[in-house]
Coordinates of C-alpha atoms in Angstrom, one line a residue:
X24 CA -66.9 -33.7 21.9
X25 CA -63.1 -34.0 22.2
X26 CA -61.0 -30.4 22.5
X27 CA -59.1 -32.5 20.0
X28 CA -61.5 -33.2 17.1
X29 CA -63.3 -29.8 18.0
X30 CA -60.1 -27.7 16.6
X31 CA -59.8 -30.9 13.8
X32 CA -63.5 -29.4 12.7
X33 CA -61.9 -25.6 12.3
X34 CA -58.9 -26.7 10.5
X35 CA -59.7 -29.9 8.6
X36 CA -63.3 -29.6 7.5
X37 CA -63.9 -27.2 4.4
X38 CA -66.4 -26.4 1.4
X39 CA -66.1 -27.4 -2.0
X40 CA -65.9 -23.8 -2.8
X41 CA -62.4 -22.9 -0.8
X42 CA -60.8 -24.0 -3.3
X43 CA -61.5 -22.6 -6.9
X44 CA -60.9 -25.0 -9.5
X45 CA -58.0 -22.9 -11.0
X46 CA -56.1 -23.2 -7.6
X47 CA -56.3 -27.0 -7.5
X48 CA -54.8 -27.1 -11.3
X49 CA -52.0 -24.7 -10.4
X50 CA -51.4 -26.9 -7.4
X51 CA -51.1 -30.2 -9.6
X52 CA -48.8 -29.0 -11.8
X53 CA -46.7 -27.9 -9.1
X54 CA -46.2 -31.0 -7.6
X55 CA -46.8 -32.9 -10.4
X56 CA -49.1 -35.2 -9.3
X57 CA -51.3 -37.8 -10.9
X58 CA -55.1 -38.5 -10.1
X59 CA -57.3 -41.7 -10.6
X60 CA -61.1 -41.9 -10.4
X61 CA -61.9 -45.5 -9.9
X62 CA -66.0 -46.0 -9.3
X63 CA -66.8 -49.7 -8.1
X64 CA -70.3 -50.3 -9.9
X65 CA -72.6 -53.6 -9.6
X66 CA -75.6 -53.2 -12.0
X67 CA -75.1 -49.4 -12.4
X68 CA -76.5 -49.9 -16.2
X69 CA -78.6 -46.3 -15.0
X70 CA -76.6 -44.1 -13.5
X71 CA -72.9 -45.1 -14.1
X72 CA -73.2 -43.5 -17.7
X73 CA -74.0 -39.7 -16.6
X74 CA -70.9 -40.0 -13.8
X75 CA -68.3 -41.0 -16.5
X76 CA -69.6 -38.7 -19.0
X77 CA -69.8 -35.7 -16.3
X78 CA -66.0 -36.5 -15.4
X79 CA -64.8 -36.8 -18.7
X80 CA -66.0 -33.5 -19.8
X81 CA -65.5 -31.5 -16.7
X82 CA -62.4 -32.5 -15.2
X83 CA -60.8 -34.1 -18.2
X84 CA -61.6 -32.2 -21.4
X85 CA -62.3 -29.0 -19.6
X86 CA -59.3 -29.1 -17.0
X87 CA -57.1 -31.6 -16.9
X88 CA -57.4 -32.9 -13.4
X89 CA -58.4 -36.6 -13.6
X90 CA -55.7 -38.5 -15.3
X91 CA -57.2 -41.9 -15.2
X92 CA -61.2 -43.1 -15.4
X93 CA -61.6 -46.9 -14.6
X94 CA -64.8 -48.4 -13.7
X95 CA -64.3 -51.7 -12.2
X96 CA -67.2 -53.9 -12.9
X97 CA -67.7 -56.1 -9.9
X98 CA -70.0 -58.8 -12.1
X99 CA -72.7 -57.0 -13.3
X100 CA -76.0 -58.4 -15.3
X101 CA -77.0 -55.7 -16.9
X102 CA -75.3 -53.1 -19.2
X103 CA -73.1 -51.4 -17.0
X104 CA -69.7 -52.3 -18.3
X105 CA -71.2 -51.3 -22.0
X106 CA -72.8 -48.0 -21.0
X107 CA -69.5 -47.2 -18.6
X108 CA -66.9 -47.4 -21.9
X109 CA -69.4 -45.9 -23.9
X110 CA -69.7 -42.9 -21.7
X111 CA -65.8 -43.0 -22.2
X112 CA -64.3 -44.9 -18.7
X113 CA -61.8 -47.6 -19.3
X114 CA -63.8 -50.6 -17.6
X115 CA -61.8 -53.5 -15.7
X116 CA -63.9 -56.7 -14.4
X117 CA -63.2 -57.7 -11.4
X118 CA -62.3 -60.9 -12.0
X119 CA -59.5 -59.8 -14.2
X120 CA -57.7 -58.4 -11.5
X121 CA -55.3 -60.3 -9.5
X122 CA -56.5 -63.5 -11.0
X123 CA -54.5 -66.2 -8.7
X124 CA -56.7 -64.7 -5.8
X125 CA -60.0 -65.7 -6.4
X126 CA -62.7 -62.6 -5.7
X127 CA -65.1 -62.8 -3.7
X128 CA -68.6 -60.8 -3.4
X129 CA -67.9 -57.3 -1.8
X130 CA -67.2 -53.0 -2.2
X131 CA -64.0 -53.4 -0.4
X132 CA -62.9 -56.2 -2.9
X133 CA -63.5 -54.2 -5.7
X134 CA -61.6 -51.1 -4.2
X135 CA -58.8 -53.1 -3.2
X136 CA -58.1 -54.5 -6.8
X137 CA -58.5 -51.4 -8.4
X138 CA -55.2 -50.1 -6.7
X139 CA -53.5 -52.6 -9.1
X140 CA -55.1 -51.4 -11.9
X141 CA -54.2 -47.3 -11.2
X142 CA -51.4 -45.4 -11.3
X143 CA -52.6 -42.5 -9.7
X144 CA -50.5 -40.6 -6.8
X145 CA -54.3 -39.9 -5.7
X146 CA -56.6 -42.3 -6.3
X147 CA -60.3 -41.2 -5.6
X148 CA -63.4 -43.3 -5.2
X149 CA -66.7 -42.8 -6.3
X150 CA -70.0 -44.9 -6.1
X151 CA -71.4 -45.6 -9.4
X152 CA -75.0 -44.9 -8.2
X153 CA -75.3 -41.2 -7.6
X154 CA -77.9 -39.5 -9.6
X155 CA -77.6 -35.7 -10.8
X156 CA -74.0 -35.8 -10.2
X157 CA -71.5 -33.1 -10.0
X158 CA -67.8 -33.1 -10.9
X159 CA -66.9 -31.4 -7.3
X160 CA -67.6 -34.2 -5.8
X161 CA -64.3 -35.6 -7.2
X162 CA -62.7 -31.9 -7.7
X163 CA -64.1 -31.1 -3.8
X164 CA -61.9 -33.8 -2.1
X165 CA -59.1 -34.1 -4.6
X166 CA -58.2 -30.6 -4.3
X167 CA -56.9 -30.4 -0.1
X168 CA -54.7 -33.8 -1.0
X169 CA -53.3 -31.4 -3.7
X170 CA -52.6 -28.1 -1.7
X171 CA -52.0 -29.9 1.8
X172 CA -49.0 -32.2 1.7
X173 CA -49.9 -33.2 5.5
X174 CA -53.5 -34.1 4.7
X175 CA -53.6 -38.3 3.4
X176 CA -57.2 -38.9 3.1
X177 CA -60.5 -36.5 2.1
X178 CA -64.1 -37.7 2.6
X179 CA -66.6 -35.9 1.5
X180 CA -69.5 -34.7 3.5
X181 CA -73.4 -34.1 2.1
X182 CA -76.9 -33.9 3.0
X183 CA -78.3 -37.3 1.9
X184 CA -82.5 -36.4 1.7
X185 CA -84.4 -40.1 1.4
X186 CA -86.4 -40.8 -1.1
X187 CA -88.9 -37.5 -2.4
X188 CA -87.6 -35.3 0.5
X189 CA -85.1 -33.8 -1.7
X190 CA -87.7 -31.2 -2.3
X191 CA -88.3 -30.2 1.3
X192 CA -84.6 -30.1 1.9
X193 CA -84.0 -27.6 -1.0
X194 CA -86.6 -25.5 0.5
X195 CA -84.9 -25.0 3.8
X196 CA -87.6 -27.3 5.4
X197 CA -85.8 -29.9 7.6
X198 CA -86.1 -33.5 5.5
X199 CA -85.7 -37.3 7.2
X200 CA -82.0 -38.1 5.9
X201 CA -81.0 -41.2 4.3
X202 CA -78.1 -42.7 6.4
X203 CA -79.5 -44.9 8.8
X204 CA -76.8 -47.5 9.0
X205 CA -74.3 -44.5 9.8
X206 CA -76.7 -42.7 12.4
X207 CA -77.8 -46.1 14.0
X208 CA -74.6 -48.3 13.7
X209 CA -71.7 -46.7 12.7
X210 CA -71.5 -43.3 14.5
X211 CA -72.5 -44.4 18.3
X212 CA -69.6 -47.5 17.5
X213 CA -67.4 -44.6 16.2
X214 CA -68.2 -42.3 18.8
X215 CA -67.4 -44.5 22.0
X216 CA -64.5 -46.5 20.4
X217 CA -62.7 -43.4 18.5
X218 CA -64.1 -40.4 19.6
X219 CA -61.6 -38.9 17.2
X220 CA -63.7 -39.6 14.7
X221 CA -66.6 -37.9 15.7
X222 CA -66.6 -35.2 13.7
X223 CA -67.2 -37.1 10.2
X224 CA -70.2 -36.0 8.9
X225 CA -70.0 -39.3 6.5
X226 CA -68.1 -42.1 8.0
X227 CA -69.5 -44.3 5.5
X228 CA -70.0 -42.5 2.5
X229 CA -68.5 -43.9 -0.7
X230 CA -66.5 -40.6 -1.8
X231 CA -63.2 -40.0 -0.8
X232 CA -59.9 -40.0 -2.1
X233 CA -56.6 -40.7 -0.5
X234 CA -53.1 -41.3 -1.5
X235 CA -51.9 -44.1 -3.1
X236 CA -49.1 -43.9 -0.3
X237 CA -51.5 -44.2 2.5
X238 CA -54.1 -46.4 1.0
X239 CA -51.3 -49.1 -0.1
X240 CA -50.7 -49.7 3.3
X241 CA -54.1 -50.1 4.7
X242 CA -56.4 -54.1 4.9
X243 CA -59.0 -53.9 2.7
X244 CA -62.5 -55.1 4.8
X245 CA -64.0 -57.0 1.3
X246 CA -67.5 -55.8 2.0
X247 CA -69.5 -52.6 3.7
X248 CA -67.5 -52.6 6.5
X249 CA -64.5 -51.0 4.3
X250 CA -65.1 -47.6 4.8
X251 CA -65.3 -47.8 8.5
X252 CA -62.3 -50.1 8.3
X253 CA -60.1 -47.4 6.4
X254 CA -61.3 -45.1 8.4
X255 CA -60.0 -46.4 11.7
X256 CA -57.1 -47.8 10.3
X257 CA -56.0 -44.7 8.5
X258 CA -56.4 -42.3 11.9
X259 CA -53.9 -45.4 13.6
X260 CA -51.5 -45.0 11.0
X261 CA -51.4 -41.6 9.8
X262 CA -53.2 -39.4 12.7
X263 CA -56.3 -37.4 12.7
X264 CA -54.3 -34.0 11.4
X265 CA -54.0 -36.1 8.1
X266 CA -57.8 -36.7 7.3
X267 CA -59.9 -34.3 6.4
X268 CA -63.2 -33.8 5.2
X269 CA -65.5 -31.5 2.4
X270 CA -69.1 -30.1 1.7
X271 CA -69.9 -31.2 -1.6
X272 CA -73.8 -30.2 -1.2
X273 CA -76.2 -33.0 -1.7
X274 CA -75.7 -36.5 -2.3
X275 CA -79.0 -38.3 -4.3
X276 CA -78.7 -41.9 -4.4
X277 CA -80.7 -45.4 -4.7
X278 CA -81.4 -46.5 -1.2
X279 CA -80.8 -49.9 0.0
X280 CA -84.9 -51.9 2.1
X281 CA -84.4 -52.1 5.7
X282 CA -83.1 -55.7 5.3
X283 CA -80.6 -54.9 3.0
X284 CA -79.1 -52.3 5.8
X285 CA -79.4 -54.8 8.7
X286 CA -76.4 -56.9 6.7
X287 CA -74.9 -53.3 6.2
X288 CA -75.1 -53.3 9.9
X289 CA -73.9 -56.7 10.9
X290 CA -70.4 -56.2 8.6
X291 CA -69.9 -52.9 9.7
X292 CA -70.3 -54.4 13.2
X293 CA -68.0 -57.1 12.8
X294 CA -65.2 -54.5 10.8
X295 CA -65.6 -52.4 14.2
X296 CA -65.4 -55.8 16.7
X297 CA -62.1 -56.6 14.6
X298 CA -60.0 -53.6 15.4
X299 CA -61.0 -53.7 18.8
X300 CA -60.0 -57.0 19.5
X301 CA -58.5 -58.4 17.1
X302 CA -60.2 -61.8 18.5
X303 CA -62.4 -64.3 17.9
X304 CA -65.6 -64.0 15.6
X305 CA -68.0 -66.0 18.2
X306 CA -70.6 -66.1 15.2
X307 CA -70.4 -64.3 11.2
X308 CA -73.7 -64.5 10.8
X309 CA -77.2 -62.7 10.6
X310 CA -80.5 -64.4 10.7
X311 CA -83.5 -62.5 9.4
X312 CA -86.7 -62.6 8.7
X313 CA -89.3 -62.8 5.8
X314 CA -93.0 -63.5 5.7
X315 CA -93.7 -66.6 3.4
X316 CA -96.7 -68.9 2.7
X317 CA -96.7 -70.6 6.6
X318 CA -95.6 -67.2 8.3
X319 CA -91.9 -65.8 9.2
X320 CA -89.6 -67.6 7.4
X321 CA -85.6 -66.9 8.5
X322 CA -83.2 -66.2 6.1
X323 CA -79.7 -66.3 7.4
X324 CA -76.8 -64.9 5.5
X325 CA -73.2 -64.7 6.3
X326 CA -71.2 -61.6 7.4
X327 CA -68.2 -60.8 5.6
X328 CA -65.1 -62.5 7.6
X329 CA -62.2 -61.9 5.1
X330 CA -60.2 -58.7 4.8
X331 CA -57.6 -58.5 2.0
X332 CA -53.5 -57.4 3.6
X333 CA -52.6 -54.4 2.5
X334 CA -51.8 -54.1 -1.1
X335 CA -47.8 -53.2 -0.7
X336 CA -47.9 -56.9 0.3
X337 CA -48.7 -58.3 -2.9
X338 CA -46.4 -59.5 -5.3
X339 CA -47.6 -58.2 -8.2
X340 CA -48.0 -55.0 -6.6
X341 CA -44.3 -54.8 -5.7
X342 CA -43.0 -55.8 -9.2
X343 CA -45.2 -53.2 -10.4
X344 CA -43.8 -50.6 -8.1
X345 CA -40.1 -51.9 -9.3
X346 CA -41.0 -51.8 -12.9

């Protein structure tokens, strides 16, 4: 490991619990700041409820951290949008946003539109499937953006148990981890292309909040590959001494078949191929394979090729800003 990201590990990784709850408030009045919690959700009809409901009363009733509580619906089926304004959010489709641009399937879509629909100085990101949710996971990696002006973007870190192994996890034995597309794709690509990175625990994990000032200024990958994306591009524009990462605990979560990861793969793989070269895509594609009536049958789908420009280049974003 670099000398570099091994002092970055001393100074910018911390607990959840460095930083009581009373000090983050103080800190936010200080500077006056304003937060947004913006969780992306896709059929979330089961989980997207208890979040909302959790943030409203902790960090909103309680304390008044979280200014703003959108959930953008990203074209749901089921109930989600009902159960997410039930619960108290202030829901946003997708489609709604932006409307000259026509969306297209993707995370990093969703996140990118929902900086035209916050006003937060801090706008944090949550993924509407986490089940027995805590409030410090927003709290946890809000709180270093409000005490430390030099810090631009907070991930948060977690053990991620797969499946039933929660239970040998919280009794100290050593559980298989969820997090295969991070272990097997995105932290060897990380680790040999910017070591500086190394030390994220969770490259890819869907927590993290950053300011508005930073994430304005960063392309939006449309799909998986937008964590990595704003990842990378975040250390090239704003240095390793302004990200930062924090333990929130454990992170419980519906995980995706082994199919569903190889796409995972394959975009995060092209997201990483991008900033290296910057060249040509020799093929956006991944073929795959199912058993049907007559043997393997492939199934190829395309890999996401479309990243939005950074959001300070929109109109509507600037006439915003000017209004």
């Amino acid at each position: 490991m670099l000398e570099e990201v091994e002092r970055w590990l001393s100074t910018r990784s911390w607990s959840a619990n460095d930083r009581p709850l009373h000090q983050i408030l103080a800190a936010k009045q200080r500077t006056g700041q304003t937060v947004s919690v913006v969780l992306p959700a896709l059929n979330e009809e089961a989980t997207v409820g208890d979040i909302v409901a959790v943030i409203r009363h902790d960090l909103m009733r309680q304390v008044p951290l979280v200014d703003e509580l959108v959930v953008v619906d990203s074209g749901s089926t089921d109930r989600t949008s009902e159960v997410a304004a039930a619960a108290g959010a202030r829901v946003v489709h997708r489609d709604g946003i932006l409307p000259r641009l026509p969306a297209v399937p993707g995370k990093g879509e969703v996140l990118w539109r929902s900086l035209l629909v916050t006003r937060g100085d801090i706008v944090c990101f949550v993924d509407a499937d986490l089940r027995d949710f805590s409030s410090e996971f927003v709290s946890g990696i809000v709180g270093p953006l409000l005490t430390e002006p030099d810090v631009d973007l907070v991930k948060a870190m977690y053990d991620r148990p797969l499946g039933t192994e929660f239970d040998s996890l919280a009794s100290g034995k050593t559980a298989a981890q969820g997090g295969r597309v991070t272990e097997l794709m995105a932290r060897p690509l990380l680790n040999m292309h910017w070591p500086q990175l190394a030390g994220f625990v969770q490259p890819l994990g869907g927590e993290y909040a950053a300011r508005r000032s930073l994430l304005e200024q960063l392309p939006f990958p449309v799909g998986y590959g937008v964590e990595l994306g704003m990842l990378v591009d975040a250390l090239h524009l704003a240095g390793l001494d302004a990200l930062a990462q924090v333990d929130v605990g454990v992170r419980k979560h519906r995980h995706q078949d082994g199919q569903a990861l190889g796409r995972m793969a394959a975009a995060i793989y092209r997201t990483a191929q991008l900033r290296l070269a910057r060249g040509h895509l020799i093929r956006p594609s991944l073929t795959q394979f199912e058993r049907g009536e007559d043997g393997f049958e492939p199934r190829t789908y395309s890999v996401d090729t479309e990243e939005r420009p950074p959001m300070v280049e929109i109109a509507e974003y600037q006439t915003r800003k000017a209004a």
